[in-house]
Coordinates of N, CA, C and O and ligand atoms in Angstrom, one line a residue:
X1 N 6.6 -19.5 7.8 CA 6.6 -18.0 7.8 C 7.7 -17.5 6.8 O 7.5 -16.5 6.2
X2 N 8.7 -18.3 6.6 CA 9.8 -17.8 5.7 C 9.3 -17.7 4.3 O 8.8 -18.7 3.7
X3 N 9.4 -16.5 3.6 CA 9.1 -16.4 2.2 C 10.1 -15.5 1.6 O 11.1 -15.1 2.3
X4 N 10.0 -15.1 0.4 CA 11.0 -14.3 -0.2 C 10.8 -12.9 0.1 O 9.9 -12.2 -0.5
X5 N 11.6 -12.3 0.9 CA 11.5 -10.9 1.3 C 12.6 -10.1 0.6 O 12.8 -8.9 1.0
X6 N 13.2 -10.6 -0.5 CA 14.3 -9.9 -1.1 C 13.9 -8.6 -1.7 O 14.7 -7.6 -1.6
X7 N 12.7 -8.5 -2.2 CA 12.3 -7.2 -2.8 C 12.1 -6.1 -1.7 O 12.5 -5.0 -1.8
X8 N 11.5 -6.6 -0.6 CA 11.2 -5.7 0.5 C 12.6 -5.2 1.1 O 12.8 -4.0 1.4
X9 N 13.5 -6.1 1.2 CA 14.9 -5.8 1.7 C 15.6 -4.8 0.7 O 16.2 -3.8 1.2
X10 N 15.4 -5.1 -0.5 CA 16.0 -4.2 -1.5 C 15.5 -2.7 -1.4 O 16.2 -1.7 -1.4
X11 N 14.2 -2.6 -1.2 CA 13.6 -1.3 -1.1 C 14.0 -0.6 0.2 O 14.3 0.6 0.2
X12 N 14.1 -1.4 1.3 CA 14.6 -0.8 2.6 C 16.1 -0.3 2.5 O 16.5 0.7 3.0
X13 N 16.8 -1.1 1.7 CA 18.3 -0.8 1.5 C 18.4 0.5 0.7 O 19.3 1.3 1.1
X14 N 17.6 0.6 -0.3 CA 17.6 1.9 -1.1 C 17.1 3.1 -0.2 O 17.8 4.1 -0.3
X15 N 16.1 2.9 0.5 CA 15.6 4.0 1.4 C 16.6 4.4 2.4 O 16.7 5.6 2.7
X16 N 17.4 3.5 2.9 CA 18.5 3.8 3.8 C 19.4 4.9 3.3 O 20.0 5.6 4.1
X17 N 19.6 4.9 2.0 CA 20.6 5.9 1.4 C 20.1 7.3 1.6 O 20.8 8.2 1.5
X18 N 18.8 7.5 1.9 CA 18.2 8.8 2.1 C 18.3 9.2 3.6 O 17.7 10.3 3.9
X19 N 18.8 8.4 4.4 CA 18.8 8.7 5.8 C 19.4 10.1 6.1 O 20.4 10.5 5.5
X20 N 18.7 10.8 7.0 CA 19.1 12.1 7.4 C 19.7 11.9 8.8 O 19.0 12.1 9.8
X21 N 21.0 11.5 8.9 CA 21.5 11.0 10.2 C 22.8 11.7 10.5 O 23.8 11.0 10.9
X22 N 22.9 13.0 10.2 CA 24.2 13.6 10.4 C 24.7 13.7 11.9 O 25.9 13.9 12.1
X23 N 23.8 13.5 12.8 CA 24.2 13.5 14.2 C 24.8 12.2 14.7 O 25.8 12.1 15.3
X24 N 24.1 11.1 14.4 CA 24.6 9.8 14.8 C 25.5 9.1 13.7 O 26.3 8.3 14.1
X25 N 25.3 9.5 12.5 CA 26.0 8.8 11.4 C 25.5 7.4 11.2 O 26.0 6.7 10.4
X26 N 24.4 7.0 11.8 CA 23.8 5.7 11.7 C 22.6 5.7 10.8 O 21.6 6.3 11.1
X27 N 22.8 5.0 9.6 CA 21.7 5.0 8.6 C 20.8 3.8 8.7 O 21.4 2.7 8.7
X28 N 19.5 4.0 8.7 CA 18.6 2.9 8.7 C 17.5 3.1 7.6 O 17.1 4.2 7.3
X29 N 17.2 2.0 7.0 CA 16.1 2.0 6.0 C 15.0 1.0 6.4 O 15.3 0.0 7.0
X30 N 13.8 1.3 6.0 CA 12.7 0.4 6.3 C 11.8 0.4 5.1 O 11.7 1.4 4.3
X31 N 11.1 -0.7 4.9 CA 10.0 -0.8 3.9 C 8.9 -1.7 4.4 O 9.2 -2.8 5.0
X32 N 7.7 -1.2 4.3 CA 6.6 -1.9 4.8 C 5.7 -2.4 3.7 O 5.5 -1.7 2.7
X33 N 5.2 -3.6 3.8 CA 4.4 -4.3 2.8 C 2.9 -4.4 3.2 O 2.7 -4.9 4.3
X34 N 2.0 -3.9 2.4 CA 0.6 -4.1 2.7 C 0.1 -5.5 2.3 O 0.7 -6.1 1.5
X35 N -1.1 -5.8 2.8 CA -1.6 -7.2 2.5 C -1.9 -7.2 1.0 O -2.0 -8.3 0.4
X36 N -2.2 -6.1 0.4 CA -2.5 -6.1 -1.1 C -1.2 -6.0 -1.9 O -1.3 -5.9 -3.1
X37 N -0.1 -5.9 -1.3 CA 1.2 -5.9 -2.1 C 1.8 -4.6 -2.3 O 2.8 -4.5 -3.1
X38 N 1.3 -3.5 -1.8 CA 1.9 -2.2 -2.0 C 3.0 -2.0 -0.9 O 3.0 -2.6 0.2
X39 N 4.0 -1.2 -1.3 CA 5.1 -1.0 -0.4 C 5.3 0.5 -0.1 O 5.0 1.4 -1.0
X40 N 5.7 0.8 1.1 CA 6.1 2.2 1.5 C 7.4 2.1 2.2 O 7.7 1.2 3.0
X41 N 8.3 3.1 1.9 CA 9.6 3.1 2.5 C 9.8 4.2 3.5 O 9.1 5.2 3.5
X42 N 10.9 4.1 4.3 CA 11.2 5.2 5.2 C 12.7 5.1 5.5 O 13.4 4.1 5.4
X43 N 13.3 6.2 6.0 CA 14.6 6.3 6.5 C 14.6 7.0 7.8 O 13.6 7.7 8.1
X44 N 15.6 6.9 8.6 CA 15.6 7.7 9.8 C 15.9 9.2 9.5 O 16.7 9.5 8.6
X45 N 15.2 10.1 10.2 CA 15.4 11.5 10.0 C 15.7 12.1 11.4 O 14.8 12.1 12.3
X46 N 16.9 12.6 11.5 CA 17.3 13.2 12.8 C 17.1 14.7 12.8 O 17.2 15.4 11.8
X47 N 16.9 15.2 14.0 CA 16.7 16.6 14.3 C 17.8 17.1 15.2 O 18.4 16.4 16.0
X48 N 18.2 18.4 15.0 CA 19.2 19.0 15.9 C 18.7 19.0 17.3 O 19.5 19.0 18.3
X49 N 17.4 19.0 17.5 CA 16.8 18.8 18.8 C 16.6 17.2 18.9 O 15.5 16.7 18.5
X50 N 17.6 16.5 19.4 CA 17.7 15.1 19.2 C 16.5 14.3 19.4 O 16.2 13.3 18.7
X51 N 15.7 14.7 20.4 CA 14.5 13.9 20.8 C 13.4 13.9 19.7 O 12.5 13.1 19.8
X52 N 13.6 14.8 18.8 CA 12.5 14.8 17.7 C 12.9 13.9 16.5 O 12.1 13.7 15.6
X53 N 14.0 13.2 16.6 CA 14.4 12.2 15.6 C 13.3 11.2 15.4 O 12.7 10.7 16.4
X54 N 13.1 10.8 14.2 CA 12.1 9.7 13.9 C 12.9 8.5 13.2 O 13.6 8.8 12.3
X55 N 12.6 7.3 13.7 CA 13.2 6.1 13.1 C 12.6 5.8 11.7 O 11.5 6.2 11.4
X56 N 13.4 5.1 11.0 CA 13.0 4.6 9.6 C 11.7 3.9 9.6 O 10.8 4.1 8.7
X57 N 11.5 3.0 10.6 CA 10.3 2.2 10.7 C 9.0 3.1 10.8 O 8.0 2.9 10.1
X58 N 9.1 4.1 11.7 CA 8.0 4.9 11.9 C 7.7 5.9 10.7 O 6.6 6.1 10.3
X59 N 8.8 6.3 10.0 CA 8.6 7.1 8.8 C 7.8 6.3 7.8 O 6.8 6.7 7.2
X60 N 8.2 5.0 7.6 CA 7.5 4.2 6.6 C 6.0 3.9 7.0 O 5.1 4.0 6.2
X61 N 5.8 3.7 8.3 CA 4.5 3.4 8.7 C 3.6 4.7 8.6 O 2.5 4.6 8.1
X62 N 4.1 5.8 9.0 CA 3.3 7.0 8.9 C 3.0 7.4 7.4 O 1.9 7.9 7.1
X63 N 4.0 7.1 6.5 CA 3.7 7.3 5.1 C 2.5 6.4 4.7 O 1.6 6.9 4.0
X64 N 2.6 5.2 5.0 CA 1.5 4.3 4.6 C 0.2 4.6 5.2 O -0.9 4.7 4.5
X65 N 0.2 4.9 6.5 CA -1.1 5.2 7.2 C -1.7 6.5 6.6 O -2.9 6.6 6.4
X66 N -0.8 7.5 6.3 CA -1.3 8.7 5.8 C -1.8 8.6 4.3 O -2.4 9.6 3.8
X67 N -1.5 7.5 3.7 CA -2.1 7.2 2.3 C -3.3 6.3 2.4 O -3.8 5.8 1.4
X68 N -3.8 6.1 3.6 CA -5.0 5.3 3.8 C -4.8 3.8 4.0 O -5.8 3.1 4.2
X69 N -3.6 3.4 4.1 CA -3.3 1.9 4.3 C -3.6 1.5 5.8 O -3.3 2.3 6.7
X70 N -4.2 0.4 6.0 CA -4.5 -0.1 7.3 C -4.0 -1.6 7.5 O -4.0 -2.0 8.7
X71 N -3.8 -2.3 6.5 CA -3.6 -3.8 6.6 C -2.2 -4.1 6.1 O -1.9 -4.0 4.9
X72 N -1.3 -4.6 7.0 CA 0.1 -4.8 6.6 C 0.4 -6.3 6.9 O -0.2 -7.0 7.7
X73 N 1.5 -6.7 6.1 CA 1.9 -8.1 6.4 C 3.4 -8.2 6.8 O 3.7 -9.2 7.5
X74 N 4.2 -7.3 6.4 CA 5.6 -7.4 6.8 C 6.3 -6.0 6.7 O 5.9 -5.1 6.0
X75 N 7.4 -5.9 7.5 CA 8.3 -4.7 7.5 C 9.7 -5.2 7.5 O 10.1 -6.1 8.2
X76 N 10.5 -4.6 6.6 CA 11.9 -4.9 6.6 C 12.7 -3.7 7.1 O 12.3 -2.6 6.9
X77 N 13.8 -4.0 7.9 CA 14.6 -3.0 8.5 C 16.1 -3.3 8.1 O 16.5 -4.4 8.4
X78 N 16.7 -2.3 7.5 CA 18.1 -2.6 7.1 C 19.1 -1.5 7.7 O 18.8 -0.3 7.7
X79 N 20.2 -2.0 8.2 CA 21.3 -1.2 8.7 C 22.6 -1.9 8.4 O 22.6 -3.1 8.2
X80 N 23.6 -1.1 8.5 CA 25.0 -1.7 8.2 C 25.7 -2.1 9.5 O 26.7 -1.6 9.9
X81 N 25.1 -3.2 10.1 CA 25.6 -3.7 11.3 C 25.8 -5.2 11.2 O 25.0 -5.9 10.5
X82 N 26.8 -5.8 11.8 CA 27.0 -7.2 11.7 C 25.9 -7.9 12.5 O 25.2 -8.8 12.0
X83 N 25.7 -7.5 13.7 CA 24.5 -8.0 14.5 C 23.3 -7.3 14.0 O 23.3 -6.0 14.0
X84 N 22.3 -7.9 13.5 CA 21.2 -7.2 12.8 C 20.5 -6.3 13.7 O 20.2 -6.6 14.9
X85 N 20.2 -5.1 13.2 CA 19.6 -4.0 14.0 C 18.1 -4.3 14.1 O 17.4 -4.3 13.1
X86 N 17.6 -4.4 15.4 CA 16.2 -4.6 15.6 C 15.5 -3.3 15.8 O 16.1 -2.2 16.1
X87 N 14.2 -3.2 15.6 CA 13.4 -2.0 15.9 C 13.6 -1.6 17.4 O 13.7 -2.4 18.3
X88 N 13.7 -0.2 17.6 CA 13.8 0.2 19.0 C 12.5 0.0 19.7 O 11.5 -0.4 19.1
X89 N 12.5 0.3 21.0 CA 11.2 0.0 21.8 C 10.1 0.9 21.3 O 8.9 0.3 21.2
X90 N 10.3 2.1 21.0 CA 9.2 3.0 20.5 C 8.6 2.4 19.2 O 7.4 2.4 19.0
X91 N 9.5 2.0 18.3 CA 9.0 1.5 17.1 C 8.3 0.2 17.3 O 7.3 -0.1 16.6
X92 N 8.7 -0.7 18.2 CA 8.0 -1.9 18.5 C 6.6 -1.6 18.9 O 5.6 -2.3 18.4
X93 N 6.4 -0.6 19.7 CA 5.0 -0.2 20.1 C 4.2 0.2 18.9 O 3.0 -0.2 18.8
X94 N 4.8 1.0 18.1 CA 4.0 1.6 16.9 C 3.7 0.5 15.9 O 2.6 0.4 15.4
X95 N 4.7 -0.4 15.7 CA 4.5 -1.5 14.7 C 3.3 -2.4 15.2 O 2.4 -2.7 14.5
X96 N 3.4 -2.7 16.5 CA 2.3 -3.5 17.1 C 0.9 -2.8 17.0 O 0.0 -3.4 16.5
X97 N 0.9 -1.5 17.3 CA -0.4 -0.8 17.3 C -1.0 -0.6 15.9 O -2.2 -0.7 15.7
X98 N -0.1 -0.4 15.0 CA -0.6 0.0 13.6 C -0.6 -1.2 12.7 O -1.2 -1.1 11.6
X99 N 0.2 -2.2 13.0 CA 0.4 -3.3 12.0 C 0.0 -4.7 12.6 O -0.1 -5.6 11.9
X100 N 0.0 -4.8 14.0 CA -0.3 -6.0 14.6 C 0.8 -7.0 14.5 O 2.0 -6.6 14.4
X101 N 0.5 -8.3 14.4 CA 1.5 -9.3 14.6 C 2.1 -9.7 13.2 O 2.0 -10.8 12.7
X102 N 2.7 -8.7 12.6 CA 3.3 -8.9 11.2 C 4.7 -9.5 11.3 O 5.2 -9.7 12.4
X103 N 5.2 -9.8 10.1 CA 6.5 -10.3 10.0 C 7.5 -9.2 10.0 O 7.3 -8.2 9.3
X104 N 8.6 -9.3 10.8 CA 9.6 -8.3 10.9 C 10.9 -8.9 10.3 O 11.4 -9.9 10.9
X105 N 11.4 -8.4 9.2 CA 12.6 -8.9 8.5 C 13.7 -8.0 8.8 O 13.7 -6.8 8.5
X106 N 14.8 -8.5 9.5 CA 16.0 -7.7 9.7 C 17.0 -8.1 8.7 O 17.2 -9.3 8.3
X107 N 17.8 -7.1 8.2 CA 18.8 -7.4 7.2 C 20.0 -6.4 7.3 O 19.8 -5.3 7.8
X108 N 21.2 -6.9 6.9 CA 22.3 -5.9 6.8 C 22.8 -5.8 5.3 O 22.2 -6.4 4.4
X109 N 23.8 -5.1 5.1 CA 24.3 -4.9 3.7 C 25.1 -6.1 3.2 O 25.4 -6.1 2.0
X110 N 25.4 -7.0 4.1 CA 26.1 -8.2 3.6 C 25.2 -9.4 3.2 O 25.6 -10.5 2.9
X111 N 23.9 -9.1 3.3 CA 22.9 -10.2 2.9 C 22.5 -11.1 4.0 O 21.8 -12.1 3.8
X112 N 22.9 -10.7 5.3 CA 22.4 -11.5 6.4 C 21.0 -11.1 6.7 O 20.7 -9.9 6.7
X113 N 20.1 -12.0 7.0 CA 18.7 -11.7 7.3 C 18.2 -12.6 8.4 O 18.7 -13.7 8.7
X114 N 17.2 -12.1 9.1 CA 16.6 -12.8 10.2 C 15.1 -12.4 10.2 O 14.8 -11.2 10.1
X115 N 14.2 -13.4 10.4 CA 12.8 -13.1 10.4 C 12.1 -13.4 11.7 O 12.4 -14.4 12.3
X116 N 11.3 -12.4 12.2 CA 10.6 -12.6 13.5 C 9.1 -12.3 13.3 O 8.8 -11.6 12.3
X117 N 8.3 -12.8 14.1 CA 6.9 -12.3 14.3 C 7.0 -11.2 15.3 O 7.8 -11.2 16.3
X118 N 6.2 -10.1 15.1 CA 6.2 -9.0 16.0 C 5.9 -9.4 17.4 O 6.4 -8.8 18.4
X119 N 5.0 -10.4 17.6 CA 4.7 -10.8 19.0 C 5.9 -11.4 19.7 O 5.9 -11.4 21.0
X120 N 6.9 -11.8 19.0 CA 8.1 -12.3 19.6 C 9.0 -11.1 20.1 O 9.6 -11.2 21.1
X121 N 8.9 -10.0 19.3 CA 9.7 -8.9 19.6 C 9.1 -8.0 20.7 O 9.8 -7.2 21.4
X122 N 7.8 -8.1 20.8 CA 7.1 -7.3 21.8 C 6.0 -8.2 22.5 O 4.8 -8.1 22.3
X123 N 6.5 -9.0 23.5 CA 5.5 -9.9 24.2 C 4.7 -9.0 25.2 O 5.2 -8.0 25.7
X124 N 3.5 -9.4 25.4 CA 2.6 -8.8 26.4 C 2.5 -7.3 26.2 O 2.7 -6.5 27.0
X125 N 2.1 -6.9 25.0 CA 2.1 -5.5 24.6 C 0.9 -4.7 25.2 O -0.2 -5.3 25.5
X126 N 1.1 -3.4 25.4 CA 0.0 -2.5 25.8 C -0.6 -2.0 24.5 O 0.1 -1.6 23.6
X127 N -1.9 -2.0 24.3 CA -2.6 -1.5 23.2 C -4.0 -1.0 23.5 O -4.4 -1.0 24.6
X128 N -4.7 -0.6 22.4 CA -6.0 0.0 22.7 C -7.0 -0.9 23.3 O -8.0 -0.4 23.9
X129 N -6.9 -2.2 23.3 CA -7.8 -3.0 24.0 C -7.9 -2.7 25.5 O -9.0 -2.9 26.1
X130 N -6.8 -2.3 26.0 CA -6.9 -1.9 27.5 C -7.7 -0.7 27.7 O -8.3 -0.5 28.8
X131 N -7.7 0.2 26.8 CA -8.4 1.5 26.9 C -9.9 1.3 26.9 O -10.7 2.1 27.4
X132 N -10.3 0.2 26.2 CA -11.7 0.0 25.9 C -12.3 -1.0 26.9 O -13.5 -1.4 26.7
X133 N -11.5 -1.6 27.8 CA -12.0 -2.6 28.7 C -12.5 -2.1 30.0 O -12.3 -1.0 30.3
Ligands
THU201 N1 17.1 4.1 14.3 C1 16.2 3.7 13.4 O1 15.9 4.4 12.4 N2 15.6 2.5 13.5 C2 16.0 1.5 14.4 O2 15.5 0.4 14.4 C3 17.1 1.9 15.4 C4 17.5 3.3 15.4 C5 17.8 5.4 14.1 C6 17.4 6.5 15.0 C7 18.6 7.4 15.0 O3 18.5 8.2 13.9 C8 19.8 6.4 14.7 O4 19.2 5.2 14.3 C9 20.6 6.1 16.0 O5 19.8 5.7 17.0

């Protein structure tokens, strides 16, 4: 499963700089890779109405979906934490629903990285197959 995700991490790290995180001060960047090799980036965007905040992962996914993309292979998530920042529960649900069992690459600014499959981060997921059964 391990391959070179350095470019995806670089893109997520750059996207992190655009984080709109004046309430938490916590900047996150994400970059998603399609099966055909295209990339889309996202940063977290916070609202004064805190619950409307959107995480970096979902911004990247919504950008890709809204451009017609449907098939993904990996997503990188970058934050400035020693223990690597994983996707929140809401993002795990969305990654699973829109991207399936893709590779999730976590990284920090010191070059530490860790790679997971999505099914490891969200075991026994709820998805559309239950609605159609
Ligand atoms: N956040 C992300 O963008 N992605 C994550 O994986 C974890 C949390 C954001 C949401 C909020 O803007 C800030 O980090 C603090 O929770």
